[in-house]
Amino acid sequence: MKFFADTADLAEIRDLAETGLLDGVTTNPSLIAKSGGKFLDVIAAIAKLIDGPISAEVTATEAKAMIEEGLKLSDIARNVAIKVPLTWDGLKACKALTARGIMVNVTLCFSANQALLAAKAGATFISPFVGRLDDIGQTGMDLIREIRTIYDNYGFATEILVASIRHPIHVKEAALIGADIATVPPAVLKTLAQHVLTDKGLAQFLADWKKTGQSIL
Ligand code: E4P
């Protein structure tokens, strides 16, 4: 499973990149606003840090303008993926941009039928939002299972990019289902490394090592 960082914060991206665990980055207009930076500059700066896909989202709502914005954003770096919303116009823009060889991430997906349309429109990535479905009392992970089945039934190459991840269980379940990518907030990504028995075991090893009076270096 690939990990993308769901953030536009450069310091966080730099920190995660050092682990070698990061395969890409996703941003959205809310994350750009939170970063406080200028959209195009922020994407360009992320592109200097990360080789993998970096999602930059259009803000137009009509296909023609989405395509224009997408072309401008894709000029920033070769690894920019254009994010378009899962609307009728977004699907048209997806088709047009992928036809030009540009990666497209179709976002704000909340149903299996929406995901089916995105795949047929040639999407590189589909972003189903699991956390926001959980928020309204639906089981977001059921959607990932449905999309996995549909894409496998027809051999669609569109990658399932699980979005709106809120906690480590989302990551584990997405991996068990066979989702291609999880885009994870940095704080959640870091919790994946944590276990109380790891901390306890390490404390014991260090205490016993100290008793030996030795040092490795
Ligand atoms: C990323 O592509 C999505 O925009 C993001 O995961 C949404 O997360 P949220 O529902 O926590 O805002």
mmCIF file of C-alpha atoms and ligand atoms in Angstrom:
data_model
loop_
_atom_site.group_PDB
_atom_site.id
_atom_site.type_symbol
_atom_site.label_atom_id
_atom_site.label_comp_id
_atom_site.label_asym_id
_atom_site.label_seq_id
_atom_site.Cartn_x
_atom_site.Cartn_y
_atom_site.Cartn_z
ATOM 1 C CA MET A 1 0.000 0.000 0.000
ATOM 2 C CA LYS A 2 1.225 3.481 -0.854
ATOM 3 C CA PHE A 3 1.114 6.308 1.700
ATOM 4 C CA PHE A 4 0.363 9.867 0.709
ATOM 5 C CA ALA A 5 0.534 12.710 3.242
ATOM 6 C CA ASP A 6 -2.754 14.578 3.509
ATOM 7 C CA THR A 7 -1.333 18.012 4.211
ATOM 8 C CA ALA A 8 0.035 21.179 2.615
ATOM 9 C CA ASP A 9 2.382 21.838 5.540
ATOM 10 C CA LEU A 10 5.943 21.834 4.184
ATOM 11 C CA ALA A 11 7.632 21.134 7.513
ATOM 12 C CA GLU A 12 5.426 18.086 8.074
ATOM 13 C CA ILE A 13 6.035 16.827 4.536
ATOM 14 C CA ARG A 14 9.808 17.258 4.934
ATOM 15 C CA ASP A 15 9.752 15.337 8.225
ATOM 16 C CA LEU A 16 7.722 12.442 6.767
ATOM 17 C CA ALA A 17 9.801 12.335 3.576
ATOM 18 C CA GLU A 18 12.919 11.596 5.640
ATOM 19 C CA THR A 19 11.436 8.235 6.650
ATOM 20 C CA GLY A 20 11.201 7.121 3.024
ATOM 21 C CA LEU A 21 7.579 6.147 3.712
ATOM 22 C CA LEU A 22 6.017 8.867 1.615
ATOM 23 C CA ASP A 23 4.799 8.053 -1.900
ATOM 24 C CA GLY A 24 2.907 11.272 -2.578
ATOM 25 C CA VAL A 25 0.947 14.187 -1.156
ATOM 26 C CA THR A 26 -2.675 15.300 -1.347
ATOM 27 C CA THR A 27 -3.864 18.842 -0.815
ATOM 28 C CA ASN A 28 -7.266 20.474 -1.054
ATOM 29 C CA PRO A 29 -8.393 24.116 -0.848
ATOM 30 C CA SER A 30 -8.967 23.816 2.912
ATOM 31 C CA LEU A 31 -5.451 22.466 3.497
ATOM 32 C CA ILE A 32 -3.966 25.216 1.299
ATOM 33 C CA ALA A 33 -5.871 27.840 3.308
ATOM 34 C CA LYS A 34 -4.577 26.258 6.538
ATOM 35 C CA SER A 35 -0.973 26.380 5.257
ATOM 36 C CA GLY A 36 -1.240 30.153 4.838
ATOM 37 C CA GLY A 37 0.842 29.989 1.646
ATOM 38 C CA LYS A 38 0.149 30.919 -1.979
ATOM 39 C CA PHE A 39 -1.377 27.919 -3.741
ATOM 40 C CA LEU A 40 0.983 27.690 -6.733
ATOM 41 C CA ASP A 41 4.050 28.376 -4.579
ATOM 42 C CA VAL A 42 3.057 25.734 -2.028
ATOM 43 C CA ILE A 43 2.577 23.090 -4.736
ATOM 44 C CA ALA A 44 5.918 24.017 -6.339
ATOM 45 C CA ALA A 45 7.662 23.742 -2.975
ATOM 46 C CA ILE A 46 6.101 20.318 -2.267
ATOM 47 C CA ALA A 47 7.154 19.157 -5.741
ATOM 48 C CA LYS A 48 10.779 19.918 -4.820
ATOM 49 C CA LEU A 49 10.498 17.574 -1.826
ATOM 50 C CA ILE A 50 8.466 14.671 -3.240
ATOM 51 C CA ASP A 51 8.886 12.698 -6.477
ATOM 52 C CA GLY A 52 5.485 10.974 -6.297
ATOM 53 C CA PRO A 53 2.083 12.411 -7.244
ATOM 54 C CA ILE A 54 1.063 15.703 -5.613
ATOM 55 C CA SER A 55 -2.646 16.448 -5.837
ATOM 56 C CA ALA A 56 -3.614 20.068 -6.506
ATOM 57 C CA GLU A 57 -7.335 20.799 -6.678
ATOM 58 C CA VAL A 58 -9.127 23.009 -9.187
ATOM 59 C CA THR A 59 -11.618 25.512 -7.815
ATOM 60 C CA ALA A 60 -13.638 26.170 -10.980
ATOM 61 C CA THR A 61 -16.942 24.324 -11.276
ATOM 62 C CA GLU A 62 -17.417 24.280 -15.059
ATOM 63 C CA ALA A 63 -15.502 21.781 -17.186
ATOM 64 C CA LYS A 64 -13.838 24.312 -19.499
ATOM 65 C CA ALA A 65 -12.506 26.401 -16.615
ATOM 66 C CA MET A 66 -11.514 23.269 -14.670
ATOM 67 C CA ILE A 67 -9.451 22.145 -17.666
ATOM 68 C CA GLU A 68 -7.772 25.559 -17.923
ATOM 69 C CA GLU A 69 -6.960 25.557 -14.219
ATOM 70 C CA GLY A 70 -5.772 21.952 -14.456
ATOM 71 C CA LEU A 71 -3.405 22.769 -17.312
ATOM 72 C CA LYS A 72 -1.964 25.696 -15.358
ATOM 73 C CA LEU A 73 -1.469 23.588 -12.222
ATOM 74 C CA SER A 74 0.077 20.718 -14.170
ATOM 75 C CA ASP A 75 2.680 23.125 -15.573
ATOM 76 C CA ILE A 76 4.095 23.535 -12.043
ATOM 77 C CA ALA A 77 5.811 20.127 -12.075
ATOM 78 C CA ARG A 78 5.605 16.830 -13.944
ATOM 79 C CA ASN A 79 4.294 15.003 -10.854
ATOM 80 C CA VAL A 80 1.288 17.251 -10.178
ATOM 81 C CA ALA A 81 -2.019 15.343 -10.269
ATOM 82 C CA ILE A 82 -5.079 17.468 -10.909
ATOM 83 C CA LYS A 83 -7.895 17.023 -8.435
ATOM 84 C CA VAL A 84 -11.398 17.526 -9.785
ATOM 85 C CA PRO A 85 -14.653 17.065 -7.865
ATOM 86 C CA LEU A 86 -16.942 14.170 -8.682
ATOM 87 C CA THR A 87 -19.488 16.215 -10.618
ATOM 88 C CA TRP A 88 -20.662 15.904 -14.207
ATOM 89 C CA ASP A 89 -18.302 18.728 -15.189
ATOM 90 C CA GLY A 90 -15.526 17.172 -13.119
ATOM 91 C CA LEU A 91 -15.887 13.941 -15.108
ATOM 92 C CA LYS A 92 -15.621 15.860 -18.387
ATOM 93 C CA ALA A 93 -12.507 17.635 -17.128
ATOM 94 C CA CYS A 94 -11.093 14.281 -15.992
ATOM 95 C CA LYS A 95 -11.523 12.832 -19.466
ATOM 96 C CA ALA A 96 -9.948 15.867 -21.149
ATOM 97 C CA LEU A 97 -6.968 16.106 -18.802
ATOM 98 C CA THR A 98 -6.134 12.387 -18.767
ATOM 99 C CA ALA A 99 -6.331 12.423 -22.588
ATOM 100 C CA ARG A 100 -3.437 14.910 -22.426
ATOM 101 C CA GLY A 101 -1.438 12.497 -20.261
ATOM 102 C CA ILE A 102 -2.076 14.417 -17.026
ATOM 103 C CA MET A 103 -2.778 12.467 -13.809
ATOM 104 C CA VAL A 104 -6.256 13.167 -12.433
ATOM 105 C CA ASN A 105 -7.520 12.528 -8.908
ATOM 106 C CA VAL A 106 -11.330 12.550 -8.778
ATOM 107 C CA THR A 107 -12.264 13.707 -5.307
ATOM 108 C CA LEU A 108 -15.313 13.993 -3.038
ATOM 109 C CA CYS A 109 -16.463 10.461 -3.896
ATOM 110 C CA PHE A 110 -19.183 9.103 -1.627
ATOM 111 C CA SER A 111 -20.746 6.248 -3.633
ATOM 112 C CA ALA A 112 -19.697 3.186 -5.622
ATOM 113 C CA ASN A 113 -21.533 4.450 -8.702
ATOM 114 C CA GLN A 114 -19.596 7.715 -8.557
ATOM 115 C CA ALA A 115 -16.374 5.680 -8.416
ATOM 116 C CA LEU A 116 -17.505 3.619 -11.411
ATOM 117 C CA LEU A 117 -18.056 6.799 -13.450
ATOM 118 C CA ALA A 118 -14.656 8.186 -12.472
ATOM 119 C CA ALA A 119 -12.929 4.985 -13.614
ATOM 120 C CA LYS A 120 -14.797 5.068 -16.907
ATOM 121 C CA ALA A 121 -13.725 8.707 -17.342
ATOM 122 C CA GLY A 122 -10.117 7.528 -17.057
ATOM 123 C CA ALA A 123 -9.312 8.787 -13.553
ATOM 124 C CA THR A 124 -5.814 7.989 -12.337
ATOM 125 C CA PHE A 125 -7.043 8.073 -8.718
ATOM 126 C CA ILE A 126 -10.445 7.953 -7.050
ATOM 127 C CA SER A 127 -10.724 9.559 -3.611
ATOM 128 C CA PRO A 128 -13.537 8.087 -1.495
ATOM 129 C CA PHE A 129 -13.910 10.012 1.799
ATOM 130 C CA VAL A 130 -14.311 7.431 4.565
ATOM 131 C CA GLY A 131 -14.247 9.758 7.592
ATOM 132 C CA ARG A 132 -16.968 12.047 6.290
ATOM 133 C CA LEU A 133 -19.217 9.016 5.657
ATOM 134 C CA ASP A 134 -18.562 7.772 9.203
ATOM 135 C CA ASP A 135 -19.474 11.278 10.421
ATOM 136 C CA ILE A 136 -23.010 10.913 9.016
ATOM 137 C CA GLY A 137 -23.522 7.430 10.443
ATOM 138 C CA GLN A 138 -22.544 5.392 7.384
ATOM 139 C CA THR A 139 -19.628 2.947 7.334
ATOM 140 C CA GLY A 140 -17.035 4.584 5.103
ATOM 141 C CA MET A 141 -15.002 1.401 4.760
ATOM 142 C CA ASP A 142 -17.971 -0.403 3.135
ATOM 143 C CA LEU A 143 -17.535 1.992 0.225
ATOM 144 C CA ILE A 144 -13.874 1.029 -0.168
ATOM 145 C CA ARG A 145 -14.866 -2.661 -0.245
ATOM 146 C CA GLU A 146 -17.500 -1.977 -2.929
ATOM 147 C CA ILE A 147 -15.141 0.045 -5.104
ATOM 148 C CA ARG A 148 -12.406 -2.610 -4.805
ATOM 149 C CA THR A 149 -14.881 -5.272 -5.983
ATOM 150 C CA ILE A 150 -16.179 -3.183 -8.898
ATOM 151 C CA TYR A 151 -12.717 -2.146 -10.099
ATOM 152 C CA ASP A 152 -11.488 -5.750 -9.877
ATOM 153 C CA ASN A 153 -14.604 -7.048 -11.684
ATOM 154 C CA TYR A 154 -13.803 -4.923 -14.718
ATOM 155 C CA GLY A 155 -10.043 -4.550 -14.448
ATOM 156 C CA PHE A 156 -10.083 -0.761 -14.047
ATOM 157 C CA ALA A 157 -6.588 0.660 -13.522
ATOM 158 C CA THR A 158 -7.857 3.625 -11.466
ATOM 159 C CA GLU A 159 -6.145 3.532 -8.071
ATOM 160 C CA ILE A 160 -8.271 3.654 -4.925
ATOM 161 C CA LEU A 161 -6.913 6.507 -2.806
ATOM 162 C CA VAL A 162 -8.628 6.299 0.570
ATOM 163 C CA ALA A 163 -9.193 9.851 1.835
ATOM 164 C CA SER A 164 -10.652 11.542 4.906
ATOM 165 C CA ILE A 165 -8.721 9.128 7.114
ATOM 166 C CA ARG A 166 -9.101 9.982 10.789
ATOM 167 C CA HIS A 167 -7.402 7.189 12.759
ATOM 168 C CA PRO A 168 -5.116 4.119 12.469
ATOM 169 C CA ILE A 169 -8.024 1.664 12.147
ATOM 170 C CA HIS A 170 -9.002 3.345 8.882
ATOM 171 C CA VAL A 171 -5.473 2.670 7.570
ATOM 172 C CA LYS A 172 -5.478 -0.984 8.656
ATOM 173 C CA GLU A 173 -8.927 -1.682 7.213
ATOM 174 C CA ALA A 174 -8.048 0.026 3.922
ATOM 175 C CA ALA A 175 -4.919 -2.153 3.685
ATOM 176 C CA LEU A 176 -6.885 -5.340 4.473
ATOM 177 C CA ILE A 177 -9.387 -4.501 1.732
ATOM 178 C CA GLY A 178 -6.571 -3.926 -0.727
ATOM 179 C CA ALA A 179 -6.941 -0.202 -1.356
ATOM 180 C CA ASP A 180 -4.002 1.066 -3.408
ATOM 181 C CA ILE A 181 -3.228 4.220 -1.428
ATOM 182 C CA ALA A 182 -4.096 5.803 1.908
ATOM 183 C CA THR A 183 -3.734 9.566 2.197
ATOM 184 C CA VAL A 184 -3.076 10.097 5.855
ATOM 185 C CA PRO A 185 -2.807 13.215 8.049
ATOM 186 C CA PRO A 186 0.776 13.370 9.428
ATOM 187 C CA ALA A 187 -0.348 12.957 13.047
ATOM 188 C CA VAL A 188 -2.217 9.750 12.178
ATOM 189 C CA LEU A 189 0.701 8.433 10.111
ATOM 190 C CA LYS A 190 3.005 8.818 13.108
ATOM 191 C CA THR A 191 0.648 6.901 15.404
ATOM 192 C CA LEU A 192 1.010 3.859 13.107
ATOM 193 C CA ALA A 193 4.521 3.366 14.516
ATOM 194 C CA GLN A 194 3.377 3.436 18.128
ATOM 195 C CA HIS A 195 2.643 0.523 20.448
ATOM 196 C CA VAL A 196 2.622 0.530 24.233
ATOM 197 C CA LEU A 197 4.524 -2.798 24.345
ATOM 198 C CA THR A 198 7.211 -1.375 22.045
ATOM 199 C CA ASP A 199 7.731 1.506 24.491
ATOM 200 C CA LYS A 200 7.666 -0.822 27.511
ATOM 201 C CA GLY A 201 10.028 -3.334 25.905
ATOM 202 C CA LEU A 202 12.500 -0.640 24.867
ATOM 203 C CA ALA A 203 12.526 0.865 28.368
ATOM 204 C CA GLN A 204 13.324 -2.575 29.812
ATOM 205 C CA PHE A 205 16.096 -3.264 27.260
ATOM 206 C CA LEU A 206 17.697 0.120 27.945
ATOM 207 C CA ALA A 207 17.520 -0.363 31.719
ATOM 208 C CA ASP A 208 19.171 -3.806 31.452
ATOM 209 C CA TRP A 209 21.800 -2.487 29.040
ATOM 210 C CA LYS A 210 22.708 0.297 31.466
ATOM 211 C CA LYS A 211 23.405 -2.338 34.143
ATOM 212 C CA THR A 212 26.098 -3.874 31.928
ATOM 213 C CA GLY A 213 28.083 -0.621 31.952
ATOM 214 C CA GLN A 214 28.931 -1.169 28.277
ATOM 215 C CA SER A 215 28.608 1.091 25.229
ATOM 216 C CA ILE A 216 28.542 0.155 21.552
ATOM 217 C CA LEU A 217 30.526 3.165 20.316
HETATM 218 C C1 E4P B 1 -7.774 14.430 0.548
HETATM 219 O O1 E4P B 1 -7.622 14.166 -0.608
HETATM 220 C C2 E4P B 1 -9.060 14.891 1.091
HETATM 221 O O2 E4P B 1 -9.364 16.164 0.623
HETATM 222 C C3 E4P B 1 -8.992 14.839 2.603
HETATM 223 O O3 E4P B 1 -8.554 13.546 2.973
HETATM 224 C C4 E4P B 1 -10.295 15.185 3.284
HETATM 225 O O4 E4P B 1 -10.169 14.932 4.660
HETATM 226 P P1 E4P B 1 -11.210 15.503 5.739
HETATM 227 O O5 E4P B 1 -12.539 14.857 5.498
HETATM 228 O O6 E4P B 1 -10.619 15.119 7.056
HETATM 229 O O7 E4P B 1 -11.281 16.981 5.517
#
